[in-house]
mmCIF file of C-alpha atoms and ligand atoms in Angstrom:
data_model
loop_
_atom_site.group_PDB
_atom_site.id
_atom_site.type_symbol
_atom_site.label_atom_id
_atom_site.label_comp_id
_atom_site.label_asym_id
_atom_site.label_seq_id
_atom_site.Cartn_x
_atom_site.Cartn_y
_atom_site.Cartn_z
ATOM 1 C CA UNK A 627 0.000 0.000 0.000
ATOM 2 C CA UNK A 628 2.774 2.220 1.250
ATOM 3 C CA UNK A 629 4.908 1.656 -2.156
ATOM 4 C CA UNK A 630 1.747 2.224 -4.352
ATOM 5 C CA UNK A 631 1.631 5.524 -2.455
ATOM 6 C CA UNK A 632 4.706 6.832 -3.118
ATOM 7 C CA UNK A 633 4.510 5.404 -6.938
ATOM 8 C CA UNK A 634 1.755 7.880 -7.207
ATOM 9 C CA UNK A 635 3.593 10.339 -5.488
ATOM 10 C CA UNK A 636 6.538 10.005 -7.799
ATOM 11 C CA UNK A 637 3.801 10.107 -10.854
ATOM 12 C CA UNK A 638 2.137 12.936 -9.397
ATOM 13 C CA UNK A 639 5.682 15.119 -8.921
ATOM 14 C CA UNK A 640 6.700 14.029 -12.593
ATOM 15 C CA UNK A 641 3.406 14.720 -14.218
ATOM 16 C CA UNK A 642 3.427 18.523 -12.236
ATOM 17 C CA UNK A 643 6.888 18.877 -13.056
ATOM 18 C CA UNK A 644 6.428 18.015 -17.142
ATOM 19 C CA UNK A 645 3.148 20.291 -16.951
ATOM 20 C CA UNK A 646 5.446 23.265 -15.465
ATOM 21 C CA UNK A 647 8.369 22.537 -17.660
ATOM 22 C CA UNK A 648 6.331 22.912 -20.494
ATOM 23 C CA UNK A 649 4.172 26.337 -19.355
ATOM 24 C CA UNK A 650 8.130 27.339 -18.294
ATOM 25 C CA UNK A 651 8.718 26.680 -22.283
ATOM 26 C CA UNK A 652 5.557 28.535 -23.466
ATOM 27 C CA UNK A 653 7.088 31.374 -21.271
ATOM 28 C CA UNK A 654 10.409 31.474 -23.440
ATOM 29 C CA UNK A 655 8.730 31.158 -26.947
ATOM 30 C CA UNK A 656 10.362 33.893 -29.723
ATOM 31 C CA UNK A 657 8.978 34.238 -33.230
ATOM 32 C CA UNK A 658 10.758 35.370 -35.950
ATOM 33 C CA UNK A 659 9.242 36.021 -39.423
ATOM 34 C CA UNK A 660 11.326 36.716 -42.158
ATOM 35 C CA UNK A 661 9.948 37.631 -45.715
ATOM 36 C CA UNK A 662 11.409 35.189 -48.358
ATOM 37 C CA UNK A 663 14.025 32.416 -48.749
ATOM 38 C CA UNK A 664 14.617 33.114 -52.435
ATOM 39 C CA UNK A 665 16.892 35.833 -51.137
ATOM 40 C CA UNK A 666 20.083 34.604 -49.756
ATOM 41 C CA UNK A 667 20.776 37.290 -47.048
ATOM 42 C CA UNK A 668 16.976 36.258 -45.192
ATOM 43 C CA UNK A 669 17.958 32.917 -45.025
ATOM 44 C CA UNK A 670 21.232 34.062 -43.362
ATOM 45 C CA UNK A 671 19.348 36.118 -40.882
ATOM 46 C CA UNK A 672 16.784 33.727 -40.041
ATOM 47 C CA UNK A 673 18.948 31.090 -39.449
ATOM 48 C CA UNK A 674 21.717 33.063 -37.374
ATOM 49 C CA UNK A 675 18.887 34.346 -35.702
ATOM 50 C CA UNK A 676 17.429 31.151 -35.053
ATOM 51 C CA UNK A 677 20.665 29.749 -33.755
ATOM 52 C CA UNK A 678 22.092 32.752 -31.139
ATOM 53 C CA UNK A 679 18.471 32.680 -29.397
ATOM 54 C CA UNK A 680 18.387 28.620 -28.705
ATOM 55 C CA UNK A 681 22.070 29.412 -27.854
ATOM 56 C CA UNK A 682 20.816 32.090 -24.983
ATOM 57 C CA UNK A 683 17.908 28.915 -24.368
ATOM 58 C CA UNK A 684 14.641 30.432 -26.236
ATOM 59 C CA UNK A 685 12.690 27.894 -28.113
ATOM 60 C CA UNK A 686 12.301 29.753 -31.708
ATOM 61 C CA UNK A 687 9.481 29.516 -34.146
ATOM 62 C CA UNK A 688 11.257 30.851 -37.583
ATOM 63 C CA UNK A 689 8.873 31.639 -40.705
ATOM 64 C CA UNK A 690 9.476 32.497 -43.693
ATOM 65 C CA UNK A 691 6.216 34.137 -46.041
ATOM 66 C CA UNK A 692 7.588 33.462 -50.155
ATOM 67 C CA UNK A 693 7.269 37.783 -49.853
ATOM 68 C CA UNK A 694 2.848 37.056 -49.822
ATOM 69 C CA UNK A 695 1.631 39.569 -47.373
ATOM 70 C CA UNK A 696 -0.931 38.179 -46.206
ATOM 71 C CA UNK A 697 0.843 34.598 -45.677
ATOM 72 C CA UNK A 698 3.454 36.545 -43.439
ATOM 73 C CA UNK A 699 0.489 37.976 -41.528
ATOM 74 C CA UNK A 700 -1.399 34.452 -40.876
ATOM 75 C CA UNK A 701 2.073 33.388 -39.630
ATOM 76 C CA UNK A 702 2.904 36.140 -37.107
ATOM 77 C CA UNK A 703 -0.896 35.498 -35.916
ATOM 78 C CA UNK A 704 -0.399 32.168 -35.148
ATOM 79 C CA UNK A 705 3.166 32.820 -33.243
ATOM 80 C CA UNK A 706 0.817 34.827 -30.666
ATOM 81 C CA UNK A 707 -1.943 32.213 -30.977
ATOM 82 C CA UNK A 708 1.560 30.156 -30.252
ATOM 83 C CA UNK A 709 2.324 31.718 -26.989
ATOM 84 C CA UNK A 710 5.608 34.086 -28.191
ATOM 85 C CA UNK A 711 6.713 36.473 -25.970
ATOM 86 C CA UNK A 712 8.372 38.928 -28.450
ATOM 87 C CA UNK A 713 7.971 38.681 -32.431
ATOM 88 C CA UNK A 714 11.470 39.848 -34.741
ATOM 89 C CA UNK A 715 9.665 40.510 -37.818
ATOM 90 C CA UNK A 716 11.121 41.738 -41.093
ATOM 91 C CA UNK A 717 8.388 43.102 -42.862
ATOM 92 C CA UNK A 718 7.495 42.078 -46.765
ATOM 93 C CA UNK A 719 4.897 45.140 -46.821
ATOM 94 C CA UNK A 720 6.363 47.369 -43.984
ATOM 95 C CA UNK A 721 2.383 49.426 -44.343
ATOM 96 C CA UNK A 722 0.439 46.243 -43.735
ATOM 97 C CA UNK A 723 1.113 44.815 -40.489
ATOM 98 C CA UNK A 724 -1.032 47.052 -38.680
ATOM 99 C CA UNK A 725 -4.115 44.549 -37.597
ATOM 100 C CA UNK A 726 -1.313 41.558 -36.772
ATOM 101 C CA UNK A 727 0.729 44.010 -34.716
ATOM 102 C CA UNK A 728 -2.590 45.400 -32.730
ATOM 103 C CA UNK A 729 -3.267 41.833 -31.814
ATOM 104 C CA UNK A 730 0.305 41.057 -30.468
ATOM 105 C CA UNK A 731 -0.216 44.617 -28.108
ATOM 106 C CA UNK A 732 -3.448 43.243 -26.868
ATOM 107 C CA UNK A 733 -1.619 40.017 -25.855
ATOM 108 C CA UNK A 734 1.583 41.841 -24.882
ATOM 109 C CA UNK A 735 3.776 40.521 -27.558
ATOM 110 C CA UNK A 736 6.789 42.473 -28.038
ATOM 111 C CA UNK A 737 7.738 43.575 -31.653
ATOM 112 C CA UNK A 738 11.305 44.220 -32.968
ATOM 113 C CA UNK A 739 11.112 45.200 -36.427
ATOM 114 C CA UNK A 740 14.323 43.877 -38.163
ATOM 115 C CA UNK A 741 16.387 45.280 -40.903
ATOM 116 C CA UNK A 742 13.106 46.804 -42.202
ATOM 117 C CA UNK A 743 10.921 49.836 -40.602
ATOM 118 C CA UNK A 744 6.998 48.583 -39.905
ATOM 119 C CA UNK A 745 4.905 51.853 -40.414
ATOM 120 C CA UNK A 746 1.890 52.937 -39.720
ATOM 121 C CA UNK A 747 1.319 51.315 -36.095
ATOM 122 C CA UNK A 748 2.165 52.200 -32.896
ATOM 123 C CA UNK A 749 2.625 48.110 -31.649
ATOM 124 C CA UNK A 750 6.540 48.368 -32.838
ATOM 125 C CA UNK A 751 8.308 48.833 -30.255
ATOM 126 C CA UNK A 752 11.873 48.356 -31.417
ATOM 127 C CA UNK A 753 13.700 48.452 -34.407
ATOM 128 C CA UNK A 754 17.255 47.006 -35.168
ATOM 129 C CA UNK A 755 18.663 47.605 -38.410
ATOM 130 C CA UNK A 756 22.020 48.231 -39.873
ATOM 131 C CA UNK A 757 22.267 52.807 -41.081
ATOM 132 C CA UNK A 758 20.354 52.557 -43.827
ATOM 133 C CA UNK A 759 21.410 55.983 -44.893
ATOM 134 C CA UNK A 760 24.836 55.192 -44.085
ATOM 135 C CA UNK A 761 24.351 52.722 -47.135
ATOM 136 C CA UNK A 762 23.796 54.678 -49.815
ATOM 137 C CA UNK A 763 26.265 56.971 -48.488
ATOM 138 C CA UNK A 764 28.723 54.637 -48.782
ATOM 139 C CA UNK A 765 27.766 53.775 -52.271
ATOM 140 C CA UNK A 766 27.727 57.131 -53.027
ATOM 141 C CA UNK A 767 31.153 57.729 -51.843
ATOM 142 C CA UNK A 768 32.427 54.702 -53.706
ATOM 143 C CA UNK A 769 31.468 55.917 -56.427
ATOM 144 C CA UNK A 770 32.703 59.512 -55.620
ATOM 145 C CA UNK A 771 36.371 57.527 -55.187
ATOM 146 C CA UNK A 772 36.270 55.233 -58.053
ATOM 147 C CA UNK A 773 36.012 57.581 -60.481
ATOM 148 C CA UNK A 774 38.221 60.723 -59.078
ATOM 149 C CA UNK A 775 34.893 62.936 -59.301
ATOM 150 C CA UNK A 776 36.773 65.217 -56.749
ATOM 151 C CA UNK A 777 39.615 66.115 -58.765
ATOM 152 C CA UNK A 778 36.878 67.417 -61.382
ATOM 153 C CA UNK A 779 37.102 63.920 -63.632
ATOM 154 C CA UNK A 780 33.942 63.591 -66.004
ATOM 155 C CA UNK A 781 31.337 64.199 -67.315
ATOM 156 C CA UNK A 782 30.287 60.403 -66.639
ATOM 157 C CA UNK A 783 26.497 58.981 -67.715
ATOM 158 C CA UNK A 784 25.041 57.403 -65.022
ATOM 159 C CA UNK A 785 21.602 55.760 -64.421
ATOM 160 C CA UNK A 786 19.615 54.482 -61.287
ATOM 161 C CA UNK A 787 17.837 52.357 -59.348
ATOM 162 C CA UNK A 788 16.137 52.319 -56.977
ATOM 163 C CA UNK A 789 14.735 49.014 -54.239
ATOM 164 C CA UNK A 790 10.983 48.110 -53.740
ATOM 165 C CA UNK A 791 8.317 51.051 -53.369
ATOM 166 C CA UNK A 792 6.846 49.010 -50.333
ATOM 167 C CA UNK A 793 10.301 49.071 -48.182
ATOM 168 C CA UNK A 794 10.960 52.016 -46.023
ATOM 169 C CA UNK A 795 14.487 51.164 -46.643
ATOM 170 C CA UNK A 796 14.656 52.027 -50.217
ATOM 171 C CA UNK A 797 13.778 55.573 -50.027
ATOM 172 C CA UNK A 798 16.758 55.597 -47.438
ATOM 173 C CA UNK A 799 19.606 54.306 -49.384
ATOM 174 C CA UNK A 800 18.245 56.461 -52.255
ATOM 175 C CA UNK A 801 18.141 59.428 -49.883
ATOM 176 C CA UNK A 802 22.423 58.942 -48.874
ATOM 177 C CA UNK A 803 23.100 57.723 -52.326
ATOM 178 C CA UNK A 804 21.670 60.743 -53.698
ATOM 179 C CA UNK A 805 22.504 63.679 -51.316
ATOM 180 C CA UNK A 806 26.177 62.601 -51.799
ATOM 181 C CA UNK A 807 26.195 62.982 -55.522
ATOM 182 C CA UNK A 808 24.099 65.841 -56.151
ATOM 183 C CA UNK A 809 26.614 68.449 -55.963
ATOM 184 C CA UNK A 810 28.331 66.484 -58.874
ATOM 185 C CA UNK A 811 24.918 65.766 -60.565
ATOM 186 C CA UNK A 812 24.253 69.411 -60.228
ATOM 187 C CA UNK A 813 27.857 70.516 -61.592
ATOM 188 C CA UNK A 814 27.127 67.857 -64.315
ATOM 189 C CA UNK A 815 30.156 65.399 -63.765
ATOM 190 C CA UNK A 816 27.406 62.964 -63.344
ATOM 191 C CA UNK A 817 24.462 63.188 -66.635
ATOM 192 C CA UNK A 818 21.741 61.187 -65.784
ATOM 193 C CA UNK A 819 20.314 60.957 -69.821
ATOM 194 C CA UNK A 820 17.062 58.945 -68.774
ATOM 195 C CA UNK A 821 16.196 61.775 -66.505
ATOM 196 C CA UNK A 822 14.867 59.387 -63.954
ATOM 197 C CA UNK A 823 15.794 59.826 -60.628
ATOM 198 C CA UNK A 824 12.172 60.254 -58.263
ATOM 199 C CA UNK A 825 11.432 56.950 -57.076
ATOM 200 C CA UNK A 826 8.242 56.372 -59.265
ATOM 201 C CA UNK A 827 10.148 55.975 -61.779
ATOM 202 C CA UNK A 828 13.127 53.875 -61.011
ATOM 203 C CA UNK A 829 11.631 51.489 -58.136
ATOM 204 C CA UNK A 830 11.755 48.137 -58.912
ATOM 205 C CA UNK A 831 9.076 46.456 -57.220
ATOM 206 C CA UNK A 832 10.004 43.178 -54.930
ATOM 207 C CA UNK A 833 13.440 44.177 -55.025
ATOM 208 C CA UNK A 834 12.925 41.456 -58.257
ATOM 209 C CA UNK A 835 16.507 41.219 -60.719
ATOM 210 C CA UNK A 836 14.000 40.409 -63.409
ATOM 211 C CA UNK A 837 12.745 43.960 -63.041
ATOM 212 C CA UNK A 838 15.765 45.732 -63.146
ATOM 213 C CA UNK A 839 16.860 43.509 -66.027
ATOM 214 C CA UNK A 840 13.671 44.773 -67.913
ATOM 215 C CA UNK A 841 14.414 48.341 -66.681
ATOM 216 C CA UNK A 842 17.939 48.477 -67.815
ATOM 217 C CA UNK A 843 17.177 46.883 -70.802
ATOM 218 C CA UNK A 844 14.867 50.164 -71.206
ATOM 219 C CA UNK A 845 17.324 52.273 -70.746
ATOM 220 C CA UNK A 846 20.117 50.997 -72.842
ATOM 221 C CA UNK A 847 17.824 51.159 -75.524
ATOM 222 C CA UNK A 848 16.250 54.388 -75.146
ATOM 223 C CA UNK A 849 19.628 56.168 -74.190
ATOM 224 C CA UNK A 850 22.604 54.393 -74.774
ATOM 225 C CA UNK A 851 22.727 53.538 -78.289
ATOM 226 C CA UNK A 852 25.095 55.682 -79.546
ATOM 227 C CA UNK A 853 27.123 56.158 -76.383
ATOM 228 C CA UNK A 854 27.826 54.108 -72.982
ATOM 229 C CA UNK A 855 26.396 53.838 -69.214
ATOM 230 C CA UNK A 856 29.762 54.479 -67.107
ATOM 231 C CA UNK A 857 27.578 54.099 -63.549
ATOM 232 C CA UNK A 858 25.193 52.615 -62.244
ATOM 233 C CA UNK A 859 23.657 52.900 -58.769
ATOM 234 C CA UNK A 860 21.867 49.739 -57.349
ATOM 235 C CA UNK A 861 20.858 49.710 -54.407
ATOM 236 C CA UNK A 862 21.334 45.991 -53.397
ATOM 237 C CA UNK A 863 22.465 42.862 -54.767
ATOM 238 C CA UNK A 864 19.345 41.664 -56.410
ATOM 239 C CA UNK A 865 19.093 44.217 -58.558
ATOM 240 C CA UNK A 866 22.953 44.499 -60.139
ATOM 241 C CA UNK A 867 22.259 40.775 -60.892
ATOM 242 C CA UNK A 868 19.784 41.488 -62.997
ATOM 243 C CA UNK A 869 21.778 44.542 -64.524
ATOM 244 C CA UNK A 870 24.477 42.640 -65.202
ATOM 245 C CA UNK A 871 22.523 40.062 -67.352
ATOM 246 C CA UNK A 872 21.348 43.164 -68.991
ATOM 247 C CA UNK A 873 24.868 44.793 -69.747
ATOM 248 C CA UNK A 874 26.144 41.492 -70.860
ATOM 249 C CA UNK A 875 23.407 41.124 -73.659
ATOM 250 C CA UNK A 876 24.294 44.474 -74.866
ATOM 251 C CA UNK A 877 28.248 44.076 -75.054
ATOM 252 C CA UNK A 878 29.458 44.724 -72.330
ATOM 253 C CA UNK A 879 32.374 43.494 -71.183
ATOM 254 C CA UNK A 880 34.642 43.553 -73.830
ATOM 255 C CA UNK A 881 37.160 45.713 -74.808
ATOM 256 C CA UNK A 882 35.381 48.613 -76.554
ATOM 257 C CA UNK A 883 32.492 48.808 -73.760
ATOM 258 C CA UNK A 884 34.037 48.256 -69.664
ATOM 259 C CA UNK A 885 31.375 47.812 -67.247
ATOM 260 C CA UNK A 886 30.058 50.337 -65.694
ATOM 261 C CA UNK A 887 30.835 51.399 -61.787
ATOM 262 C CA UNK A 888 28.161 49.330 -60.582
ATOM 263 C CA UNK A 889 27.012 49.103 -56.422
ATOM 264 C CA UNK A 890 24.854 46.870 -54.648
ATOM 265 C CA UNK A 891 24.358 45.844 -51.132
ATOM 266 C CA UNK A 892 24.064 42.326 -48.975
ATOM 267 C CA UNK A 893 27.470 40.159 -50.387
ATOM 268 C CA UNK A 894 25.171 37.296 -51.906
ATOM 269 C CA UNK A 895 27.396 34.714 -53.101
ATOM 270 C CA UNK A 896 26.576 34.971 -56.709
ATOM 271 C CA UNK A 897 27.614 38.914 -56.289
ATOM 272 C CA UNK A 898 30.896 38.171 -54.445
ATOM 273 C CA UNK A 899 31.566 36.145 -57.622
ATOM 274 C CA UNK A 900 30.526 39.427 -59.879
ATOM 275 C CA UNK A 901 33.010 41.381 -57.968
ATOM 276 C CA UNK A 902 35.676 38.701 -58.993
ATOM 277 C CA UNK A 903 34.650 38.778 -62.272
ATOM 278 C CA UNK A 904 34.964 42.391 -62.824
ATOM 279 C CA UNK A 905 30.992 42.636 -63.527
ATOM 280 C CA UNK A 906 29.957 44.662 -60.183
ATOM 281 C CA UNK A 907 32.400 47.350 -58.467
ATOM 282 C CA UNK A 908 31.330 46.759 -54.924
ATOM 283 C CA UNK A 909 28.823 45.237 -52.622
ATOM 284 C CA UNK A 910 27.863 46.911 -49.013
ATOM 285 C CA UNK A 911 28.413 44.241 -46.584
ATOM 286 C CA UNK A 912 25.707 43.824 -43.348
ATOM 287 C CA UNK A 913 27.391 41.337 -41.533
ATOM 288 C CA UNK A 914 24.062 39.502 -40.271
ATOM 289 C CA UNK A 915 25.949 37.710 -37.384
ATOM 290 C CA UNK A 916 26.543 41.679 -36.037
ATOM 291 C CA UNK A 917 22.638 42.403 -36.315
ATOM 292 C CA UNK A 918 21.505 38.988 -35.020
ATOM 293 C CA UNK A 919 23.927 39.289 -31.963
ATOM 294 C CA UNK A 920 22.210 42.446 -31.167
ATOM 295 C CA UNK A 921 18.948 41.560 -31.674
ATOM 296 C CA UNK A 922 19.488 38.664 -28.930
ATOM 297 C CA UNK A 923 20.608 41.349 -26.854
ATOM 298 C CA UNK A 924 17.139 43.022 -27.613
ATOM 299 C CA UNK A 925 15.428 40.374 -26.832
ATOM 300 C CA UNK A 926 17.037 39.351 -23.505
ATOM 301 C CA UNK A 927 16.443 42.666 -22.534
ATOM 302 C CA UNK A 928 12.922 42.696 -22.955
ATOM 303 C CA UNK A 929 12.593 39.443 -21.562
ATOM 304 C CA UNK A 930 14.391 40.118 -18.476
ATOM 305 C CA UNK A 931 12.735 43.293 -18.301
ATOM 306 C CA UNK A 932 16.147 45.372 -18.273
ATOM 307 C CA UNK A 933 16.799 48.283 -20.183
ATOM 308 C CA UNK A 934 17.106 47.544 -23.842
ATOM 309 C CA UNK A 935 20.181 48.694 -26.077
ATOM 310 C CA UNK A 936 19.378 51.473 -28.578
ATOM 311 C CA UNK A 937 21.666 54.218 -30.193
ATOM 312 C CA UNK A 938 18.950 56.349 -31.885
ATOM 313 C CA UNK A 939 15.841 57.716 -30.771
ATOM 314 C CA UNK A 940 15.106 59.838 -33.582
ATOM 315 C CA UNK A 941 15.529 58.285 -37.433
ATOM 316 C CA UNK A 942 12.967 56.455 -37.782
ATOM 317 C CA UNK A 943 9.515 57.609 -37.422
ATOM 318 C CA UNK A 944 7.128 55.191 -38.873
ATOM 319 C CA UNK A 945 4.124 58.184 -39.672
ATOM 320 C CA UNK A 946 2.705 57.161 -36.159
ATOM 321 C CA UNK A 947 5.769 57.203 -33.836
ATOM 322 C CA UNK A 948 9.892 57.307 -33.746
ATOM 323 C CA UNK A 949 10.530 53.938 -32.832
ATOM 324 C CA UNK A 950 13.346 53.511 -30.796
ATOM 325 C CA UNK A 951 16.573 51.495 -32.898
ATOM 326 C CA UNK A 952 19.570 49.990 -33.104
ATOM 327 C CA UNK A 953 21.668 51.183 -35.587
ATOM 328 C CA UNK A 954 25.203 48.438 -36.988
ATOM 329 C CA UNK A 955 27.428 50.387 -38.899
ATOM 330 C CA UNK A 956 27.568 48.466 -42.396
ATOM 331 C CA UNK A 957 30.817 48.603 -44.812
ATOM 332 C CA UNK A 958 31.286 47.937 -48.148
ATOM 333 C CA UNK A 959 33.443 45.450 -49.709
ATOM 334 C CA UNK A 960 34.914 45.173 -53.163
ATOM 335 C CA UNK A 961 38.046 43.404 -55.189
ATOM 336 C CA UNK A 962 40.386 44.591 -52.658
ATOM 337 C CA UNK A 963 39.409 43.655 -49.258
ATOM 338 C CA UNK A 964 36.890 41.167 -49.912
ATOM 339 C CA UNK A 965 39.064 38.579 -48.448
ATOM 340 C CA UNK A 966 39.997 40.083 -45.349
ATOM 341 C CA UNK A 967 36.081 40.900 -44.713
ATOM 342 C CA UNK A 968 34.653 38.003 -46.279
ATOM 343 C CA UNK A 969 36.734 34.932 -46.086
ATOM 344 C CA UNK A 970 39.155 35.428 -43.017
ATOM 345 C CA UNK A 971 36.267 36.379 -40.775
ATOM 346 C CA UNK A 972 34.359 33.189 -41.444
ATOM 347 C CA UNK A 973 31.682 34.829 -43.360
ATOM 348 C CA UNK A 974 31.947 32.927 -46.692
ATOM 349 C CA UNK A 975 34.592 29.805 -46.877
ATOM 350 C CA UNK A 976 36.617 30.402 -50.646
ATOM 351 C CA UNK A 977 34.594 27.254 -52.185
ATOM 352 C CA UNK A 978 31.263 29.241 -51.436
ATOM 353 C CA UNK A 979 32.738 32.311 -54.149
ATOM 354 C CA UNK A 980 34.269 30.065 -56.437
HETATM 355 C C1 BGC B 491 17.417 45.043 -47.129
HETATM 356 C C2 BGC B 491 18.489 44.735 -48.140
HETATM 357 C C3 BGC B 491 17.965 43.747 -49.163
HETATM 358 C C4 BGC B 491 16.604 44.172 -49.711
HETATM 359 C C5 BGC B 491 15.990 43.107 -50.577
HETATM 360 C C6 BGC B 491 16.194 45.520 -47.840
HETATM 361 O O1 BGC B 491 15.195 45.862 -46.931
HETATM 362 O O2 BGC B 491 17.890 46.029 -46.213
HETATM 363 O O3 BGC B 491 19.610 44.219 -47.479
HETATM 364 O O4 BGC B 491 18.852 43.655 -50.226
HETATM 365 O O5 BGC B 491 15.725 44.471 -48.667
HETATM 366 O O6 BGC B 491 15.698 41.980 -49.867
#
């Protein structure tokens, strides 16, 4: 009787302890919803993500929504239907989160927005990116360097591009690409002959290659036929991809027609490669071990109910608030120091750029 006693006893103890265990679990549960995996860099992201927050013991529902709206929206839904404490979400749409995110305040979800701004809604409550000014800055400058503007070199033709209408970054790497080449646009080192420069007309929705193939291939034939495009600014990596097949079907490449100074943004693999081959200048590098590090941080923070890390408090205002952010300083990389950033910091291994 007595050992049938204290077998229940044991059972009882387990079956409390298993039943706490798990709530204890529920208690640590931290979504992150990323917007495609035909991009290489979101696959990076989610996954280093994924790993550095089991590392610091959450249990991590990662999601990724083929860029559908409305499929990244169902799945953010069911992480708070899920029990998560804090959401990282990198928006596909950043307008069109605002129902999803006023369910997660009414729960008390947390929301980080990552890489990419969410607008529109006050429910974001963090946002950790790397300076997406700083970007086109950079790009701006490297072009600047490449081609001596400062020393009065020119007049060069140049064309651009610019990322997807629906992604707050794009107006911002526009917005430091541009200020830092107006004053040569303006002294007319730089001749822009499409005349395009707002970003109606040189978006390229879903950040899609095949669109700025189609766009380029526009332009070369509307503008270039009797002379040749010595610049282009892209944005990101995506998009010189797709300029690149473009230039190549028109000649260049060859002796009589160099590529153009061409930028772009995230080191993809196939784009490392370009910059081997000559066929893109430089890429800006957002080392997404940095950003994932920090957005642990974040999230430990919030979790522990400590002060969380941001270093500016007045960038980004999403049209209903300045959400407070974390800004990593990004660099670029090119032909020169690609190895050194790239390869001897464990980023890439040399088979990967082959
Ligand atoms: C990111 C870039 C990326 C682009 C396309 C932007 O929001 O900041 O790194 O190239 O989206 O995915």
């Amino acid at each position: 009787m007595r050992k049938t006693i204290s077998m229940l006893l044991v059972m009882v103890m387990l079956f409390s302890f298993a039943f706490t265990g798990c709530s204890s679990n529920k208690d640590n549960v931290i979504g992150v919803a990323m917007p495609t995996q035909s991009l290489q860099r979101w696959n990076q992201d989610g996954a280093n993500m994924k790993a550095k927050l089991e590392e610091a013991g959450y249990e991590v529902i990662l999601e990724y929504a083929d860029n559908k709206v409305d499929q990244q929206v169902s799945q953010i839904e069911n992480m708070i239907t899920r029990g998560a404490k804090v959401i990282v979400v990198a928006s596909i749409d950043g307008t069109a989160l605002k129902g999803a995110l006023a369910q997660a305040a009414k729960e008390d979800v947390k929301i980080i927005a990552y890489d990419r701004l969410i607008r529109d809604s006050e429910n974001v409550d963090f946002y950790a990116t790397f300076d997406n000014y700083l970007v086109g800055q950079i790009q701006g400058e490297y072009i600047i360097e490449s081609l001596a503007l400062e020393s009065g070199a020119g007049p060069f033709n140049m064309e651009v591009f610019g990322g997807s209408p629906d992604d707050n970054n794009a107006y911002f790497f526009n917005g430091g690409a541009m200020d830092t080449l107006k004053p040569y646009i303006d002294n007319g080192q730089l001749v822009i002959n499409s005349g395009q420069t707002d970003m109606e007309q040189i978006a390229i929705q879903g950040w899609k290659s095949e669109g700025a193939q189609s766009r380029m291939d526009n332009l070369l034939t509307a503008f270039y036929s009797d002379k040749n495009v010595d610049i282009v600014l892209s944005p990101n990596d995506s998009l010189a991809q797709g300029i690149v097949a473009s230039l190549k079907a028109a000649g260049y490449g060859s002796a009589d027609k160099a590529y153009p100074v061409l930028t772009g943004q995230d080191c993809d693999t196939t784009n490392v490669k370009m910059l081997l081959a000559g066929e893109q200048s430089m890429s800006i590098f957002k080392d997404t071990r940095t950003l994932a590090d920090q957005v642990v941080d974040m999230v430990s923070a919030i979790m522990d109910e400590t002060t969380v890390p941001v270093n500016d408090t007045e960038t980004y205002n999403n049209g209903v608030k300045v959400v407070p952010s974390f800004l990593c300083e990004p660099v670029f990389a090119d032909i020169n120091n690609y190895k050194e950033l790239l390869i001897d910091s464990g980023y890439y291994t040399e088979d990967q750029i082959k």
